[in-house]
């Protein structure tokens, strides 16, 4: 057979068609055109929505074992946590019940002792609920603004508390709002009483950035104070009712070159995050006025003689 008559074309099974490079260029350009068309005209959006709708049951079915395993683990974790919380709550309830019984007994004993000694009963101070609106604009003070003012019978000098302890004192009253100076302000001072020893002291605010603490000043270097002691209001200033929690002793520095101890205290109240507060009326109106001194009469004049 002559060589020129041979068929040199590959069999149909081995035919490759266009080259790989031409296919890459063609499909790359097609992909770019489809992406541009989808971005400009949203051509593929209906197709994408149809595909998502069709495969959603399959996705939901495949995800159910994962969801069951996850929810099952959370269920057992929540169950164990709930049981632990219930046990802790039962324990706290028992402590509160014991304390309530002790408080009732102590209240009865206190009433009998006061009746025996003829002491005046402590005043029941009226209170008003308020909400903290915002901090004062002055960055060098520690003040907040509450949503109750003169129209709500708020008075200047009223003590302000949160759910933990003493927060501050009303220093300015406007018709609708009031300004409260926190106990950590450098110009604020509050008489306190050590609940452990009965020691009276004066706590001053320390508004150093990053501290927000109180400082007990003018105390002897050998004063009986310990870290963790609870300080409450003494009530001797006629502003704060006695027995309100103020702060806890945090650090005591006794220097050999100083006759006074430096005591740092942490406020019990949330001075940086309180939202709802209680405004009390100051005790000034409940304190009996000092009686006027009786003028002394010379003995000789009282008998009719010459003075």
Short mmCIF file of C-alpha atoms in Angstrom, two decimals:
data_model
loop_
_atom_site.label_atom_id
_atom_site.label_comp_id
_atom_site.label_asym_id
_atom_site.label_seq_id
_atom_site.Cartn_x
_atom_site.Cartn_y
_atom_site.Cartn_z
CA UNK A 1 0.00 0.00 0.00
CA UNK A 2 1.44 3.37 -0.91
CA UNK A 3 2.49 5.52 2.04
CA UNK A 4 0.50 8.46 0.86
CA UNK A 5 -2.76 6.59 1.17
CA UNK A 6 -2.35 5.90 4.95
CA UNK A 7 -4.82 7.65 7.33
CA UNK A 8 -2.67 9.46 9.88
CA UNK A 9 -5.57 10.93 11.93
CA UNK A 10 -5.96 9.50 15.50
CA UNK A 11 -8.83 7.17 16.27
CA UNK A 12 -12.01 8.78 17.73
CA UNK A 13 -11.10 7.55 21.23
CA UNK A 14 -7.83 9.52 21.27
CA UNK A 15 -9.10 12.73 19.72
CA UNK A 16 -8.34 15.61 22.10
CA UNK A 17 -10.11 18.47 20.40
CA UNK A 18 -8.86 21.97 21.27
CA UNK A 19 -5.69 22.30 23.24
CA UNK A 20 -5.68 22.63 27.04
CA UNK A 21 -4.45 26.25 26.86
CA UNK A 22 -7.30 27.29 24.58
CA UNK A 23 -9.81 25.61 26.91
CA UNK A 24 -8.33 27.43 29.91
CA UNK A 25 -8.55 30.80 28.18
CA UNK A 26 -12.09 30.16 26.94
CA UNK A 27 -13.52 29.06 30.28
CA UNK A 28 -11.60 31.76 32.15
CA UNK A 29 -13.09 34.46 29.95
CA UNK A 30 -16.53 32.84 30.29
CA UNK A 31 -16.22 32.81 34.09
CA UNK A 32 -15.21 36.47 34.17
CA UNK A 33 -18.12 37.40 31.89
CA UNK A 34 -20.58 35.47 34.05
CA UNK A 35 -19.27 37.12 37.23
CA UNK A 36 -19.51 40.60 35.67
CA UNK A 37 -22.99 39.89 34.34
CA UNK A 38 -24.13 38.52 37.71
CA UNK A 39 -22.72 41.55 39.51
CA UNK A 40 -24.29 44.07 37.14
CA UNK A 41 -27.54 42.39 36.15
CA UNK A 42 -28.05 39.64 38.80
CA UNK A 43 -28.48 37.01 36.13
CA UNK A 44 -27.46 34.08 38.35
CA UNK A 45 -29.54 35.16 41.35
CA UNK A 46 -32.69 33.20 40.36
CA UNK A 47 -30.58 30.14 39.60
CA UNK A 48 -28.79 30.44 42.93
CA UNK A 49 -32.11 30.82 44.76
CA UNK A 50 -33.57 27.78 43.00
CA UNK A 51 -30.52 25.66 43.82
CA UNK A 52 -30.57 26.78 47.46
CA UNK A 53 -34.28 25.92 47.70
CA UNK A 54 -33.73 22.48 46.21
CA UNK A 55 -30.77 21.52 48.39
CA UNK A 56 -32.14 23.05 51.65
CA UNK A 57 -33.92 19.81 52.76
CA UNK A 58 -30.68 17.91 52.21
CA UNK A 59 -28.72 20.49 54.23
CA UNK A 60 -31.30 20.42 57.02
CA UNK A 61 -31.18 16.63 57.15
CA UNK A 62 -27.40 16.56 57.26
CA UNK A 63 -27.27 19.19 60.02
CA UNK A 64 -29.71 17.46 62.37
CA UNK A 65 -27.17 15.02 63.90
CA UNK A 66 -24.80 17.92 64.57
CA UNK A 67 -27.58 19.99 66.16
CA UNK A 68 -28.77 17.06 68.28
CA UNK A 69 -25.26 16.38 69.53
CA UNK A 70 -24.66 20.03 70.34
CA UNK A 71 -28.02 20.57 72.03
CA UNK A 72 -27.65 17.32 73.92
CA UNK A 73 -24.31 18.43 75.35
CA UNK A 74 -25.77 21.80 76.28
CA UNK A 75 -28.74 20.09 77.93
CA UNK A 76 -26.56 17.99 80.19
CA UNK A 77 -24.31 20.97 80.96
CA UNK A 78 -27.33 23.13 81.75
CA UNK A 79 -28.79 20.36 83.90
CA UNK A 80 -25.64 20.00 85.97
CA UNK A 81 -25.32 23.79 86.24
CA UNK A 82 -28.95 24.12 87.32
CA UNK A 83 -28.50 21.44 89.95
CA UNK A 84 -25.38 23.16 91.28
CA UNK A 85 -27.17 26.53 91.33
CA UNK A 86 -30.12 24.98 93.13
CA UNK A 87 -27.84 23.50 95.77
CA UNK A 88 -26.08 26.85 96.23
CA UNK A 89 -29.44 28.64 96.42
CA UNK A 90 -30.69 26.19 99.05
CA UNK A 91 -27.52 26.76 101.05
CA UNK A 92 -27.87 30.54 100.80
CA UNK A 93 -31.56 30.27 101.73
CA UNK A 94 -30.62 28.35 104.85
CA UNK A 95 -28.05 31.00 105.80
CA UNK A 96 -30.55 33.80 105.15
CA UNK A 97 -33.16 32.03 107.28
CA UNK A 98 -30.67 31.66 110.12
CA UNK A 99 -29.64 35.31 109.81
CA UNK A 100 -33.28 36.43 109.69
CA UNK A 101 -34.00 34.62 112.93
CA UNK A 102 -30.92 36.15 114.52
CA UNK A 103 -31.84 39.63 113.25
CA UNK A 104 -35.34 39.31 114.67
CA UNK A 105 -33.96 38.24 118.04
CA UNK A 106 -31.38 41.04 118.00
CA UNK A 107 -34.08 43.54 117.06
CA UNK A 108 -36.18 42.51 120.02
CA UNK A 109 -33.19 42.73 122.34
CA UNK A 110 -32.31 46.14 120.90
CA UNK A 111 -35.84 47.41 121.45
CA UNK A 112 -35.84 46.20 125.07
CA UNK A 113 -32.43 47.75 125.75
CA UNK A 114 -33.47 51.06 124.22
CA UNK A 115 -36.66 51.07 126.24
CA UNK A 116 -34.64 50.23 129.36
CA UNK A 117 -32.11 53.00 128.74
CA UNK A 118 -34.68 55.50 127.50
CA UNK A 119 -32.89 56.04 124.18
CA UNK A 120 -34.61 57.64 121.22
CA UNK A 121 -35.56 55.29 118.37
CA UNK A 122 -33.67 55.61 115.13
CA UNK A 123 -35.49 57.59 112.51
CA UNK A 124 -37.11 55.70 109.61
CA UNK A 125 -35.72 57.62 106.63
CA UNK A 126 -37.99 58.02 103.57
CA UNK A 127 -36.43 57.01 100.24
CA UNK A 128 -36.93 57.76 96.55
CA UNK A 129 -35.88 55.54 93.62
CA UNK A 130 -33.93 57.18 90.78
CA UNK A 131 -31.88 56.25 87.73
CA UNK A 132 -28.40 57.39 86.76
CA UNK A 133 -28.53 59.24 83.44
CA UNK A 134 -24.88 60.02 82.70
CA UNK A 135 -21.59 61.07 84.25
CA UNK A 136 -20.85 64.72 84.83
CA UNK A 137 -18.90 66.53 82.12
CA UNK A 138 -16.05 67.57 84.43
CA UNK A 139 -13.29 64.91 84.07
CA UNK A 140 -11.60 66.01 87.31
CA UNK A 141 -14.57 65.15 89.54
CA UNK A 142 -16.53 62.00 90.29
CA UNK A 143 -20.15 63.03 89.80
CA UNK A 144 -23.22 61.53 88.13
CA UNK A 145 -26.60 62.93 87.14
CA UNK A 146 -29.83 61.24 88.25
CA UNK A 147 -33.33 61.68 86.80
CA UNK A 148 -34.98 63.10 89.94
CA UNK A 149 -34.86 66.72 90.99
CA UNK A 150 -36.64 69.37 93.02
CA UNK A 151 -40.01 68.44 91.54
CA UNK A 152 -39.58 64.98 93.07
CA UNK A 153 -38.72 66.50 96.50
CA UNK A 154 -34.99 65.73 96.26
CA UNK A 155 -32.98 67.84 98.69
CA UNK A 156 -29.37 68.92 98.60
CA UNK A 157 -27.30 66.79 100.94
CA UNK A 158 -29.43 63.67 100.52
CA UNK A 159 -27.52 60.38 100.75
CA UNK A 160 -27.56 58.20 97.63
CA UNK A 161 -27.26 54.41 97.79
CA UNK A 162 -27.17 51.53 95.36
CA UNK A 163 -27.99 47.90 96.06
CA UNK A 164 -24.58 47.37 97.70
CA UNK A 165 -23.88 50.42 99.82
CA UNK A 166 -23.37 54.18 99.98
CA UNK A 167 -22.73 55.70 96.56
CA UNK A 168 -22.54 59.42 97.28
CA UNK A 169 -24.45 62.55 98.20
CA UNK A 170 -26.68 64.99 96.31
CA UNK A 171 -24.76 68.24 95.93
CA UNK A 172 -26.88 70.15 93.39
CA UNK A 173 -30.60 70.00 92.75
CA UNK A 174 -32.28 71.16 89.55
CA UNK A 175 -36.00 71.02 88.74
CA UNK A 176 -35.83 67.72 86.83
CA UNK A 177 -32.38 66.26 87.60
CA UNK A 178 -29.86 66.27 90.43
CA UNK A 179 -26.09 66.06 90.67
CA UNK A 180 -24.62 63.37 92.90
CA UNK A 181 -21.02 63.57 94.10
CA UNK A 182 -19.59 60.10 94.58
CA UNK A 183 -17.79 59.15 97.77
CA UNK A 184 -14.59 58.67 95.73
CA UNK A 185 -14.49 62.37 94.83
CA UNK A 186 -11.52 64.17 96.35
CA UNK A 187 -13.76 66.83 97.92
CA UNK A 188 -16.08 64.30 99.56
CA UNK A 189 -15.72 63.03 103.12
CA UNK A 190 -17.91 60.65 105.11
CA UNK A 191 -17.75 59.60 108.79
CA UNK A 192 -17.36 55.83 109.08
CA UNK A 193 -17.36 53.23 111.81
CA UNK A 194 -15.32 50.03 111.90
CA UNK A 195 -17.90 47.27 112.35
CA UNK A 196 -15.31 45.01 114.05
CA UNK A 197 -13.76 47.36 116.57
CA UNK A 198 -16.16 50.31 116.74
CA UNK A 199 -13.40 52.72 115.71
CA UNK A 200 -14.68 55.99 114.23
CA UNK A 201 -12.81 57.66 111.40
CA UNK A 202 -13.25 60.02 108.48
CA UNK A 203 -12.99 58.62 104.94
CA UNK A 204 -11.90 60.96 102.15
CA UNK A 205 -12.28 60.32 98.44
CA UNK A 206 -9.23 59.47 96.36
CA UNK A 207 -10.05 60.09 92.70
CA UNK A 208 -6.62 59.20 91.38
CA UNK A 209 -7.10 57.75 87.88
CA UNK A 210 -7.32 53.97 88.03
CA UNK A 211 -7.99 53.83 91.79
CA UNK A 212 -11.44 55.14 92.72
CA UNK A 213 -10.84 54.37 96.39
CA UNK A 214 -11.20 55.98 99.83
CA UNK A 215 -8.53 56.97 102.32
CA UNK A 216 -8.72 57.08 106.10
CA UNK A 217 -6.66 59.98 107.39
CA UNK A 218 -5.34 61.14 110.75
CA UNK A 219 -5.22 57.66 112.30
CA UNK A 220 -2.45 56.57 114.64
CA UNK A 221 0.18 54.26 113.22
CA UNK A 222 -0.78 51.56 115.76
CA UNK A 223 -4.50 51.77 115.02
CA UNK A 224 -6.43 48.48 115.25
CA UNK A 225 -7.31 47.96 111.60
CA UNK A 226 -7.08 44.88 109.43
CA UNK A 227 -7.47 44.28 105.72
CA UNK A 228 -11.05 43.26 105.04
CA UNK A 229 -12.64 45.25 107.88
CA UNK A 230 -16.08 46.56 106.97
CA UNK A 231 -16.65 50.30 107.35
CA UNK A 232 -20.21 51.55 107.84
CA UNK A 233 -21.72 54.99 108.33
CA UNK A 234 -21.53 56.18 111.91
CA UNK A 235 -24.45 58.60 111.67
CA UNK A 236 -22.71 61.32 113.67
CA UNK A 237 -22.78 63.80 110.78
CA UNK A 238 -26.58 64.05 110.61
CA UNK A 239 -26.57 63.19 106.90
CA UNK A 240 -26.11 59.45 106.50
CA UNK A 241 -28.21 56.99 108.52
CA UNK A 242 -26.03 54.76 110.72
CA UNK A 243 -25.20 51.22 109.69
CA UNK A 244 -24.94 51.64 105.89
CA UNK A 245 -22.05 49.84 104.23
CA UNK A 246 -19.41 52.20 102.86
CA UNK A 247 -16.14 50.39 102.14
CA UNK A 248 -13.73 47.64 103.11
CA UNK A 249 -10.16 48.16 104.24
CA UNK A 250 -7.83 47.10 101.46
CA UNK A 251 -4.31 48.20 102.40
CA UNK A 252 -2.64 49.61 105.51
CA UNK A 253 0.75 51.32 105.38
CA UNK A 254 2.54 52.07 108.65
CA UNK A 255 5.71 54.06 108.13
CA UNK A 256 8.39 54.35 110.79
CA UNK A 257 8.91 58.02 109.87
CA UNK A 258 5.23 58.96 110.26
CA UNK A 259 2.93 59.09 113.27
CA UNK A 260 -0.11 58.34 111.12
CA UNK A 261 -1.11 55.24 109.21
CA UNK A 262 -2.13 55.41 105.59
CA UNK A 263 -5.25 53.32 105.05
CA UNK A 264 -6.69 52.61 101.61
CA UNK A 265 -10.28 51.38 101.31
CA UNK A 266 -12.36 50.02 98.43
CA UNK A 267 -15.97 51.25 98.19
CA UNK A 268 -18.64 48.61 98.58
CA UNK A 269 -20.97 50.38 96.13
CA UNK A 270 -20.43 50.15 92.38
CA UNK A 271 -19.17 53.70 91.94
CA UNK A 272 -18.33 53.12 88.27
CA UNK A 273 -21.39 51.20 87.08
CA UNK A 274 -24.49 51.88 89.16
CA UNK A 275 -27.67 52.40 87.18
CA UNK A 276 -30.51 52.39 89.72
CA UNK A 277 -30.05 54.24 93.01
CA UNK A 278 -31.98 55.14 96.13
CA UNK A 279 -32.10 58.74 97.38
CA UNK A 280 -32.67 59.14 101.12
CA UNK A 281 -33.70 62.23 102.98
CA UNK A 282 -30.89 63.64 105.12
CA UNK A 283 -31.15 63.04 108.85
CA UNK A 284 -30.88 66.75 109.60
CA UNK A 285 -34.64 67.05 109.91
CA UNK A 286 -34.80 64.04 112.24
CA UNK A 287 -32.17 65.24 114.72
CA UNK A 288 -33.47 67.10 117.69
CA UNK A 289 -32.40 70.71 117.87
CA UNK A 290 -29.97 71.68 120.58
CA UNK A 291 -31.91 73.29 123.45
CA UNK A 292 -31.27 76.94 124.10
CA UNK A 293 -29.12 77.54 127.17
CA UNK A 294 -31.00 78.89 130.18
CA UNK A 295 -29.67 82.29 131.21
CA UNK A 296 -28.02 82.10 134.61
CA UNK A 297 -29.46 84.34 137.34
CA UNK A 298 -27.11 85.65 140.06
CA UNK A 299 -27.95 84.25 143.47
CA UNK A 300 -27.89 87.60 145.17
CA UNK A 301 -30.29 89.12 142.62
CA UNK A 302 -32.64 86.16 142.94
CA UNK A 303 -32.85 86.74 146.72
CA UNK A 304 -33.56 90.38 146.22
CA UNK A 305 -30.11 91.62 147.12
CA UNK A 306 -27.61 93.52 145.09
CA UNK A 307 -25.83 91.64 142.30
#
